[in-house]
Coordinates of C-alpha atoms and ligand atoms in Angstrom, one line a residue:
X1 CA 129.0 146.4 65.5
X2 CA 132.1 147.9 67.9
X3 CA 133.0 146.1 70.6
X4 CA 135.0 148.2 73.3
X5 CA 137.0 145.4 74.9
X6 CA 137.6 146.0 78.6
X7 CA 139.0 142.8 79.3
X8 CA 139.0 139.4 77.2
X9 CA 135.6 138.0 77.7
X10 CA 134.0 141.2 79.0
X11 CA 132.4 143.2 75.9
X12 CA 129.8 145.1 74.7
X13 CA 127.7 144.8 72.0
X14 CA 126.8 141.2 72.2
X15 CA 123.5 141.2 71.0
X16 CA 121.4 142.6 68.0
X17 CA 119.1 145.7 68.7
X18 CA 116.0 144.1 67.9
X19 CA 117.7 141.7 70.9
X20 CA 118.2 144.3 73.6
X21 CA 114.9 145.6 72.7
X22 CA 113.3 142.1 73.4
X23 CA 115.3 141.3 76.7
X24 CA 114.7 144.4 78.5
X25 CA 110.6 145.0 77.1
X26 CA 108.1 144.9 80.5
X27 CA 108.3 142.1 81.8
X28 CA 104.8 141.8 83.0
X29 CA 102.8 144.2 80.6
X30 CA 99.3 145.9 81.8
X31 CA 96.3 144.0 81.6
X32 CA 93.7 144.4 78.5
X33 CA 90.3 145.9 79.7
X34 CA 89.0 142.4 79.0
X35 CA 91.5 140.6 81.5
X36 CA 91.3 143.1 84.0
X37 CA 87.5 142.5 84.1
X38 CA 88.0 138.4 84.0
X39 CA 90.7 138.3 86.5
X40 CA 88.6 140.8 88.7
X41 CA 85.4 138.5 88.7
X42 CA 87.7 136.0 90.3
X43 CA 87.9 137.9 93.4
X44 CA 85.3 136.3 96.2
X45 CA 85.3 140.1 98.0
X46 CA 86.3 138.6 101.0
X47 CA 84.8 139.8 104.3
X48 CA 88.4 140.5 106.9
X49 CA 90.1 140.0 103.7
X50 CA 93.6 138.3 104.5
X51 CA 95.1 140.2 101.4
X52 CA 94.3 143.6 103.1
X53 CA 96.3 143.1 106.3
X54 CA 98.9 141.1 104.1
X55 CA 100.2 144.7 102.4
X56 CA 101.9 146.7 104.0
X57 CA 100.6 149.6 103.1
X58 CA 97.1 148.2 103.9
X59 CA 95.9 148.8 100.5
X60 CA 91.6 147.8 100.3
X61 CA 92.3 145.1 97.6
X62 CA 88.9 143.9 97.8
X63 CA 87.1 147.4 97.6
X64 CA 89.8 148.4 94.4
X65 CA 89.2 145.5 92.7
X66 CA 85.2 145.8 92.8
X67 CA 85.5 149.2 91.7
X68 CA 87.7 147.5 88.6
X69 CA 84.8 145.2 87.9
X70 CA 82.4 147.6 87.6
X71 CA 84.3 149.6 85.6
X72 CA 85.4 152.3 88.0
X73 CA 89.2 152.4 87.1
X74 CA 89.6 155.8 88.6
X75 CA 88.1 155.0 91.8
X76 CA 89.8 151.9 92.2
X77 CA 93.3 153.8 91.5
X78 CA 92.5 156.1 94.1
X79 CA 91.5 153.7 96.7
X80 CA 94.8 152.5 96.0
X81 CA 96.6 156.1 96.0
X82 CA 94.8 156.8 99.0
X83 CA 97.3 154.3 101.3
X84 CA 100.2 154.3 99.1
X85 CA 101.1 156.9 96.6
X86 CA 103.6 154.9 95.1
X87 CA 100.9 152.1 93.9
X88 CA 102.3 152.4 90.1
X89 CA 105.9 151.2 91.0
X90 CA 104.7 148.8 93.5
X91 CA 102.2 147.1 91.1
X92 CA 105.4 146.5 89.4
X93 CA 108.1 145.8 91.9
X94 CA 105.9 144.4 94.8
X95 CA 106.6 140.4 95.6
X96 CA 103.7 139.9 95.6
X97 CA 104.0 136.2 95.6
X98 CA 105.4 136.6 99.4
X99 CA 102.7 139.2 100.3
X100 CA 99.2 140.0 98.8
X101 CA 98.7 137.0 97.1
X102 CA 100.3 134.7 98.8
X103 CA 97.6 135.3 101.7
X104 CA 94.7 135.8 99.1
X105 CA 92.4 133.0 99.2
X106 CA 92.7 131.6 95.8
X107 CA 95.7 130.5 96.5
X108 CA 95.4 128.5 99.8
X109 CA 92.1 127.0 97.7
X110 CA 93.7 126.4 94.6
X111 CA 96.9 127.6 94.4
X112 CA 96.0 130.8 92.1
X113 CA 96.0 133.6 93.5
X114 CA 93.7 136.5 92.2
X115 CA 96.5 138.2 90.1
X116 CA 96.2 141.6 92.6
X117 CA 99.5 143.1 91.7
X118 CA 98.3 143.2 88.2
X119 CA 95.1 144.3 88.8
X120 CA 96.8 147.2 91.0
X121 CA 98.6 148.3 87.9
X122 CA 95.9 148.0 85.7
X123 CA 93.5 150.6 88.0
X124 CA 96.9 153.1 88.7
X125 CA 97.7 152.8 85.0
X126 CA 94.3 154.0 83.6
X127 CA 94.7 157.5 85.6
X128 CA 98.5 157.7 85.4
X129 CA 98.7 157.4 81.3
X130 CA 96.1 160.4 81.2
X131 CA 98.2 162.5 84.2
X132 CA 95.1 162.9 86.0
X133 CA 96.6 163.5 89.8
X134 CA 93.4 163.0 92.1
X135 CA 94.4 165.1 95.4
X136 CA 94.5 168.6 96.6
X137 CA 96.6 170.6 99.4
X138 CA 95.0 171.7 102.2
X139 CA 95.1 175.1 102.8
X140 CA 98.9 176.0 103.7
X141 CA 99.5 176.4 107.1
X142 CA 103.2 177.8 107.3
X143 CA 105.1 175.2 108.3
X144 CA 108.0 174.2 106.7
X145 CA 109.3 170.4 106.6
X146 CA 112.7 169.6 105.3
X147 CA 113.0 165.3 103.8
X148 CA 115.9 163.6 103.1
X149 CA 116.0 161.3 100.6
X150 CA 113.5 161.5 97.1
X151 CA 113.4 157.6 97.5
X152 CA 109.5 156.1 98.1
X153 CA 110.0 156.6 101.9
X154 CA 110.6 160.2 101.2
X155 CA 108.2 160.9 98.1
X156 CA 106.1 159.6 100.2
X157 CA 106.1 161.3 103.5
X158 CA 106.4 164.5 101.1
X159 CA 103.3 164.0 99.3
X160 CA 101.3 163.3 102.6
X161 CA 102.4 166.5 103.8
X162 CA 102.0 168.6 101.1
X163 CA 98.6 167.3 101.1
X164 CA 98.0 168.5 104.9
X165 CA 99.2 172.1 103.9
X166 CA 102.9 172.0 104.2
X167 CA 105.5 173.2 102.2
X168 CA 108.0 170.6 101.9
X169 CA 111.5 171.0 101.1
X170 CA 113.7 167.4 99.4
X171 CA 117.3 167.4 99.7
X172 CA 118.5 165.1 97.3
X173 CA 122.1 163.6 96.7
X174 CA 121.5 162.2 93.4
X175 CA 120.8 164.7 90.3
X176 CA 117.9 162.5 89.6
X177 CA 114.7 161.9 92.3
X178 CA 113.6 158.6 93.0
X179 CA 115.9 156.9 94.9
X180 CA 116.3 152.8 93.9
X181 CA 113.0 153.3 91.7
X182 CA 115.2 155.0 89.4
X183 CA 118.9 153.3 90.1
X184 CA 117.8 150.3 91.5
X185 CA 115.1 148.2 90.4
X186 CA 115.7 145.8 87.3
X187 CA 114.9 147.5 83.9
X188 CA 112.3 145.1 82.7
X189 CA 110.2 145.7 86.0
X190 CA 110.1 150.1 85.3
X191 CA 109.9 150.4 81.7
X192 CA 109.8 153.6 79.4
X193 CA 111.4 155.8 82.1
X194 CA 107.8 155.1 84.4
X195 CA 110.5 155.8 87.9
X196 CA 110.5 159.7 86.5
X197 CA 107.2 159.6 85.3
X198 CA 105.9 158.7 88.5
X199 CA 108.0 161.4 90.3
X200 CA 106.9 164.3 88.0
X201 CA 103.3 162.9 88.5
X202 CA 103.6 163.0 92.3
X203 CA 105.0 165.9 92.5
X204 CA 101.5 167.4 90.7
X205 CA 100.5 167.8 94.5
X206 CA 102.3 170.9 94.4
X207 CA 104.1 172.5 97.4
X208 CA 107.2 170.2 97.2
X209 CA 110.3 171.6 96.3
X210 CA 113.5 169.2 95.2
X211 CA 117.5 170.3 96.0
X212 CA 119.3 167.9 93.7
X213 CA 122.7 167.7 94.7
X214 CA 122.8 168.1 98.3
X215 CA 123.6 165.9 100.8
X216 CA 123.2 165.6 104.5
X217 CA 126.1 165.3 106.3
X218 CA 128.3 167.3 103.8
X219 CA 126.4 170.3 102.7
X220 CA 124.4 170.8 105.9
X221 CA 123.8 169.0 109.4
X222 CA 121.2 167.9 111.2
X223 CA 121.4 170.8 113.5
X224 CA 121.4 173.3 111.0
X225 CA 118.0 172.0 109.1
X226 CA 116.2 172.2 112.8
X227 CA 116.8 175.7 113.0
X228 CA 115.0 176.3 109.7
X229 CA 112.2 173.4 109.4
X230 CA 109.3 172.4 111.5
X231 CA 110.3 168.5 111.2
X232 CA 112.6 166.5 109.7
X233 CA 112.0 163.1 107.6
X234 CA 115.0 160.8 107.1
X235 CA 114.7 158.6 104.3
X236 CA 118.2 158.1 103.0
X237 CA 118.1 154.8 102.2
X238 CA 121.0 152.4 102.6
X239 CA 124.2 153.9 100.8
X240 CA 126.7 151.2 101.3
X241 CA 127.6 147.9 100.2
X242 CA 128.8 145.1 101.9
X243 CA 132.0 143.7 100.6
X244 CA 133.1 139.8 100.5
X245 CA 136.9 139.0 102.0
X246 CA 138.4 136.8 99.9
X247 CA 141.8 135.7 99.2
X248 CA 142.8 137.3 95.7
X249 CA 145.4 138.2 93.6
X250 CA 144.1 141.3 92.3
X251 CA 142.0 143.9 94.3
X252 CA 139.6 144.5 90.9
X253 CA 137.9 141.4 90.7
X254 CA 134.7 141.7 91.9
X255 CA 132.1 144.3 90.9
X256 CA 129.1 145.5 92.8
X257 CA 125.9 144.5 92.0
X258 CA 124.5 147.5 92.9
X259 CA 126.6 150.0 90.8
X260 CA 126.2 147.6 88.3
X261 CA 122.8 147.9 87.5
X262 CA 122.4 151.7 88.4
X263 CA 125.0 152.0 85.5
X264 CA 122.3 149.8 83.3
X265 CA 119.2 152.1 84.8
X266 CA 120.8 155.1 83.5
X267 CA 122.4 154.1 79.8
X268 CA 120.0 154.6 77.3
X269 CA 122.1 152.0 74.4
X270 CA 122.3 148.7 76.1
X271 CA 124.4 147.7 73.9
X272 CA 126.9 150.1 75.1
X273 CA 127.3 148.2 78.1
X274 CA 130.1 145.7 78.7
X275 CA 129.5 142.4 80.1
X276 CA 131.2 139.3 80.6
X277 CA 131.0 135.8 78.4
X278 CA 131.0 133.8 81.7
X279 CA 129.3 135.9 84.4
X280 CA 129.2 134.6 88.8
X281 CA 127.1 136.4 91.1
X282 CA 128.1 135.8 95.1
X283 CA 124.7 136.3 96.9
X284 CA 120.6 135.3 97.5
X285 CA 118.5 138.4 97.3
X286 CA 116.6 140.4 94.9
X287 CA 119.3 142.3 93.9
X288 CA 121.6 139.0 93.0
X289 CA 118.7 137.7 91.2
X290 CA 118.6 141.0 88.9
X291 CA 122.3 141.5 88.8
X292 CA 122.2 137.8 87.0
X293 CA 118.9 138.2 85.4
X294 CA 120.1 141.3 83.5
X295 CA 123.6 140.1 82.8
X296 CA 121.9 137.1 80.6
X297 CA 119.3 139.5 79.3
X298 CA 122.9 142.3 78.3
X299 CA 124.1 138.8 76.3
X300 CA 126.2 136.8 78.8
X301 CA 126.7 133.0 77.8
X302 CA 126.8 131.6 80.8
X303 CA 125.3 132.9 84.4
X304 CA 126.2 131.2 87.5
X305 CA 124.5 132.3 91.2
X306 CA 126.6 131.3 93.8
X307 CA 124.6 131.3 97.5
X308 CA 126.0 129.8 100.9
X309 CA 122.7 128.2 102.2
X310 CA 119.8 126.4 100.7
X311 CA 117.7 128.0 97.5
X312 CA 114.7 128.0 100.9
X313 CA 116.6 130.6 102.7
X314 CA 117.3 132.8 100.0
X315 CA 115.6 136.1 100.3
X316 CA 114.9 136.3 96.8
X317 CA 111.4 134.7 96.2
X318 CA 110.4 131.0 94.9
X319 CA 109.1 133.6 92.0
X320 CA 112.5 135.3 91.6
X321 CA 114.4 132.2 91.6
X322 CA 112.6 130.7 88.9
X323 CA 112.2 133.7 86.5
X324 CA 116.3 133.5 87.0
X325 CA 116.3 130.1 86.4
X326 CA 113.6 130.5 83.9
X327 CA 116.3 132.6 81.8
X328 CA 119.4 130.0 82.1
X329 CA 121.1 131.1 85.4
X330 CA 122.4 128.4 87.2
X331 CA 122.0 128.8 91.1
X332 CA 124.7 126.9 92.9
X333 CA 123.8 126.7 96.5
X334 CA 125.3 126.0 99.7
X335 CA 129.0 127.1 98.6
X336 CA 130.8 129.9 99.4
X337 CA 134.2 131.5 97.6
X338 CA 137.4 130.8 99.1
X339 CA 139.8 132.7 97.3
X340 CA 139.9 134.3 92.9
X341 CA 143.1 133.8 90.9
X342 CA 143.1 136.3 87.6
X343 CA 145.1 135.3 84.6
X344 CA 144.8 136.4 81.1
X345 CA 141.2 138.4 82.4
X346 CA 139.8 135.2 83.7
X347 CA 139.0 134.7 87.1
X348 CA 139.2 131.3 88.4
X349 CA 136.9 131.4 91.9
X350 CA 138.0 128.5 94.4
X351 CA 134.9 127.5 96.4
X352 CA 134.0 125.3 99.5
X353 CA 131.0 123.7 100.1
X354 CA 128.9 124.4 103.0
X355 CA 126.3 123.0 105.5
X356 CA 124.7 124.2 108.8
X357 CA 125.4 122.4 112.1
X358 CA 122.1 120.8 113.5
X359 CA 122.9 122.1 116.9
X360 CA 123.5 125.6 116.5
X361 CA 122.3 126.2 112.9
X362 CA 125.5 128.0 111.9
X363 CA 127.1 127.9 108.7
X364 CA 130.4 125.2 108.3
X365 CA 132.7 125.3 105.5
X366 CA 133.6 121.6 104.7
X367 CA 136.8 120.2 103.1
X368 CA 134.9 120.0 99.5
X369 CA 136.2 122.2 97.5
X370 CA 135.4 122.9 93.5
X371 CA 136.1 126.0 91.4
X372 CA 134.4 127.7 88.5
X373 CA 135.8 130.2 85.3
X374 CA 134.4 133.5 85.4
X375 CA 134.8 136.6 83.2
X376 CA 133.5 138.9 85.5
X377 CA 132.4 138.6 89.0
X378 CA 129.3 140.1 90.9
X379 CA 128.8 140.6 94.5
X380 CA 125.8 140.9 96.2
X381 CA 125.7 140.3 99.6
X382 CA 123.5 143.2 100.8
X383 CA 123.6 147.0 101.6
X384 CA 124.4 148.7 104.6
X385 CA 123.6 151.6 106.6
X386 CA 126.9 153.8 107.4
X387 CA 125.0 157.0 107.9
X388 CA 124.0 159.6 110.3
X389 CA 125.2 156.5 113.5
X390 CA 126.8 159.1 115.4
X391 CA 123.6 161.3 115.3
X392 CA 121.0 158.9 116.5
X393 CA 120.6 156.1 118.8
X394 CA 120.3 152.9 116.7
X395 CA 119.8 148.9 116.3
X396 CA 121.1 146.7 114.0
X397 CA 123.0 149.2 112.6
X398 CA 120.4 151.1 111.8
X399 CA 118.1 154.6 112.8
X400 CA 116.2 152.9 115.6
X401 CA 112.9 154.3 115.3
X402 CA 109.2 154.1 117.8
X403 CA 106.2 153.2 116.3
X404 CA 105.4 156.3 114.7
X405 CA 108.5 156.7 113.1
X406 CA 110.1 159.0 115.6
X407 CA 114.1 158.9 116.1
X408 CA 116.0 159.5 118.7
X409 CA 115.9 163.2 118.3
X410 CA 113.6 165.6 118.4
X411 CA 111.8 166.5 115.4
X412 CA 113.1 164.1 113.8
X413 CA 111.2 161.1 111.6
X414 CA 113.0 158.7 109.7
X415 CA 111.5 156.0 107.2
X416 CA 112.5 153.2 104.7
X417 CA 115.8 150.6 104.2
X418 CA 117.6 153.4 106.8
X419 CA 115.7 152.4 109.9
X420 CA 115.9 149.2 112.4
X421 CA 112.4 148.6 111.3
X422 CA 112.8 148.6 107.2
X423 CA 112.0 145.6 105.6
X424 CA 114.3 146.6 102.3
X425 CA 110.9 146.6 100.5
X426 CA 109.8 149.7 98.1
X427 CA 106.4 148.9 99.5
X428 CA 107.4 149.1 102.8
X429 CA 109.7 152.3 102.6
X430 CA 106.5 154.0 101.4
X431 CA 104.1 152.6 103.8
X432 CA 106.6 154.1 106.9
X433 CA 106.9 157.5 104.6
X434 CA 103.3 158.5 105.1
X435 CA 102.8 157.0 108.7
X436 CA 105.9 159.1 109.6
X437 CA 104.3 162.5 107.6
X438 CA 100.9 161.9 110.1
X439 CA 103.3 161.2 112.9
X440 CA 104.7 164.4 112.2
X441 CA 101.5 166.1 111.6
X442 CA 99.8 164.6 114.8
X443 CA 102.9 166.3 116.8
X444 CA 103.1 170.2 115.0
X445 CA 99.0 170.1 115.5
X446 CA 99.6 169.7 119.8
X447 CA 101.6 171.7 120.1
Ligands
LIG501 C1 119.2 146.2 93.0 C2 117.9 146.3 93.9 C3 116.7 145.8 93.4 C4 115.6 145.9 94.2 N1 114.4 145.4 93.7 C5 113.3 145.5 94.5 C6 112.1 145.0 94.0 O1 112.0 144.5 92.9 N2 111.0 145.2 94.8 C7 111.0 145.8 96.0 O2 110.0 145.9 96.7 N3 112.2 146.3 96.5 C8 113.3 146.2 95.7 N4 114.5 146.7 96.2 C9 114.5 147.4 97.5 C10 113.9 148.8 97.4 O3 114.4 149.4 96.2 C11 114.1 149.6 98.6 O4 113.6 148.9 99.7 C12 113.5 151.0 98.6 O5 114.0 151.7 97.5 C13 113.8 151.8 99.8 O6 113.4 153.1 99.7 P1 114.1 154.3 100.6 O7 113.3 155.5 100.2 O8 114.2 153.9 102.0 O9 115.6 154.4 100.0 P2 116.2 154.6 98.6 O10 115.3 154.1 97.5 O11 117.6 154.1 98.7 O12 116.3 156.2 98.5 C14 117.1 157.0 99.3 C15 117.4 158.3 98.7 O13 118.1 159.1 99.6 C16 119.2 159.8 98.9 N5 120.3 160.0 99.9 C17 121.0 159.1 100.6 N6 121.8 159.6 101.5 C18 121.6 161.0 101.4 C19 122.1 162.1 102.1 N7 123.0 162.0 103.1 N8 121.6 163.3 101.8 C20 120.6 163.5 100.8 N9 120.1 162.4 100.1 C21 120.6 161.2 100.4 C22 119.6 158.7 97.9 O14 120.4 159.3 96.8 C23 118.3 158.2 97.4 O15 117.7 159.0 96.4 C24 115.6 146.6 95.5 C25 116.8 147.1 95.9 C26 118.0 147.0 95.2 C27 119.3 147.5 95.7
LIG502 S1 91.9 137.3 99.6 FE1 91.9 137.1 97.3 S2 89.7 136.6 96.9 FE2 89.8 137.5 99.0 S3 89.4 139.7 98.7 FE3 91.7 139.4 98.7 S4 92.1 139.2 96.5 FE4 89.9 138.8 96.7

């Protein structure tokens, strides 16, 4: 076994093969034929199902999972396809618990929800694993549409307009397509490289054509794309990260959460990657939850959330917190860091406790103070949009966008985590992709 010291504490190699192998297997594998079938009879085929208008992409849960009980599978997965193109990944990524099935039913009744988001995977899976792509293009009708952004707000707004006759053009920053599907999202959630698979399946549609490589705002403008496309789709995603302030007495001691686990997504030897004996994550959403998740999961010892309010306003779900807490991370909650000390590679993080005001709800430090030990130290306090703000008008920091996914300038769509309206879901990104490719269909066919 080598182990490629970075620091003392922070190494790589902790675990055995057969270890990683374990740790980062799917985390919630496909149903059997026979469980899809039982779990399927538990549906009551509700009549204004609550599930329906509980997904954002307005999938027909009820109609997909009848057509699984009557053993239909590639119906179902195209009654799923048909509102969101991306159903593989979502049956995967989805909370599901906070959407679908918290409104199902089942689980107002009894607390157990009809296991949709398994179901979804089971019906996308059966046509997926046999690369059977059920659409067409429409005849092509010689306009040209240029997306930004392979992310699921872009793939899908692509593959809605290839499929009304356009000839879409992606320009892509990344060398790989997929956006966070293939950087972002935890490992155990996407295995067996499902992010690509899903993008070469897509792309089966024909009539989309990716530029890998090039990225608006330093290759090519805005205004230069409007004199060669019909339309524009912006899904680019949020590309910045915020940072924490914090006294220190080096500028090196806290990592990103998010460039930590694209690094994971892309290494192909886990144990090549470095991590930390004693690992702190600073933050309350998804992406704190995987950070500390897959820092256990890489071999850490010890794994320690720290998050400034109570574990019922973190964004991360009751679901989330509890597989994290399910694997041995701690979550400390209402504390916040004050200042990091390094010496001999170990951080020591000063922290203050906190509590909101009754009056006016904010957020007070109080004189209680405590510190912790920490090999290596995570931050994930959210992304942020620094994009493109000079180009169109926009709210809360973001592309302000009108209901159908217009922008502030003409021709221009935008969809996904980049706009006002984003919800920083994958389900969500995809939903405003295809709205925004029949937006922009709606408006080339008045003309
Ligand atoms: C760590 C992490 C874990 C997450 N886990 C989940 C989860 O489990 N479930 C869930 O529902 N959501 C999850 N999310 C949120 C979800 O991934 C996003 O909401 C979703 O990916 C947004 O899609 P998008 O297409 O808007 O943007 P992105 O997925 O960010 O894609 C944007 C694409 O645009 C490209 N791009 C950016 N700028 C330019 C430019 N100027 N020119 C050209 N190309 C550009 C980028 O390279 C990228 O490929 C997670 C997010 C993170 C950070
Ligand atoms: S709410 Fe639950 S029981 Fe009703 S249709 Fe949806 S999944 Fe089936």
């Amino acid at each position: 076994m080598s182990n490629t010291k970075l620091s003392p504490g922070i190494v790589s190699s902790r675990l055995s093969k057969e270890e990683y192998s374990n740790n980062f297997s799917d985390a919630y594998p496909g149903f059997t034929d026979y469980e899809a079938k039982v779990e399927a009879d538990r549906c009551y085929f509700c009549y204004d199902a609550p599930c329906i208008s509980a997904c954002p992409t307005e999938i027909n849960i009820p109609l997909f999972i009848r057509q699984i009980s009557t053993e239909m599978e590639e119906e179902a997965a195209k009654t799923i396809f048909d509102q969101n193109i991306l159903g593989g990944m979502c049956a995967r990524v989805c909370p599901t618990e906070t959407l679908c099935e918290e409104a199902c039913v089942r689980e107002a009744a009894e607390g157990k929800p009809v296991k949709i988001g398994r179901l979804q995977r089971y019906a996308t899976d059966s046509i997926m694993s046999q690369n059977i792509h059920p659409y067409i293009r429409n005849e092509n009708n010689g306009k040209k549409i240029a997306v930004i952004g392979s992310g699921p707000a872009g793939l899908a707004c692509s593959h809605r307009l290839s499929m009304l006759g356009y000839d879409v053009e992606i320009f892509e920053s990344k060398s790989k397509a997929g956006g966070l599907n293939e950087y972002g999202i935890a490992t155990y959630k996407s295995v067996d490289n499902f992010a690509a698979k899903e993008v070469d399946w897509l792309l089966k549609i024909g009539g989309i054509k990716i530029n890998h490589n090039k990225t608006l705002g330093v290759d090519f403008s805005i205004d230069e794309l409007r004199k060669s496309y019909d339309a524009i789709f912006i899904g680019c995603g949020l590309q910045d990260t915020n940072k924490i302030s914090i006294d220190s007495n080096t500028d090196q001691s806290i990592e990103d959460a998010v460039d930590f686990i694209a690094d994971l997504r892309q290494i192909n030897d886990f144990s090549s990657l470095p991590i930390g004996r004693n690992v702190v994550v600073i933050g309350g959403g998804m992406t704190a939850i995987d950070a500390a998740v897959q820092s256990q999961l890489l071999g850490a010892e010890k794994v320690t959330i720290i998050y400034r309010r109570n574990l019922e306003n973190m964004s991360a779900s009751k679901k989330e917190q509890n597989n994290a807490t399910s694997k041995g991370v701690k979550i400390i909650t209402n504390a916040i860091p004050t200042s990091i000390n390094k010496q001999n590679g170990v951080h020591k993080l000063s922290l203050s406790y906190t509590e909101v005001e009754k009056q006016s709800g904010k957020l007070k430090e109080l004189d209680q103070k405590f510190s912790i030990e920490a090999d290596q130290i995570f931050c994930a306090i959210g992304q942020k949009f620094n994009n493109l703000l000079d180009v169109f008008k926009s709210n809360k920091g973001k592309i302000m966008i009108d209901e159908s996914c217009k922008t502030s300038v003409e021709n221009v769509w935008a969809g996904g985590d980049c706009v006002d309206q984003g919800e920083d879901l994958t389900v969500t990104a995809v939903a405003q992709g295809r709205d925004a490719a029949e937006a922009i269909h709606k408006s080339i066919i008045s003309k």
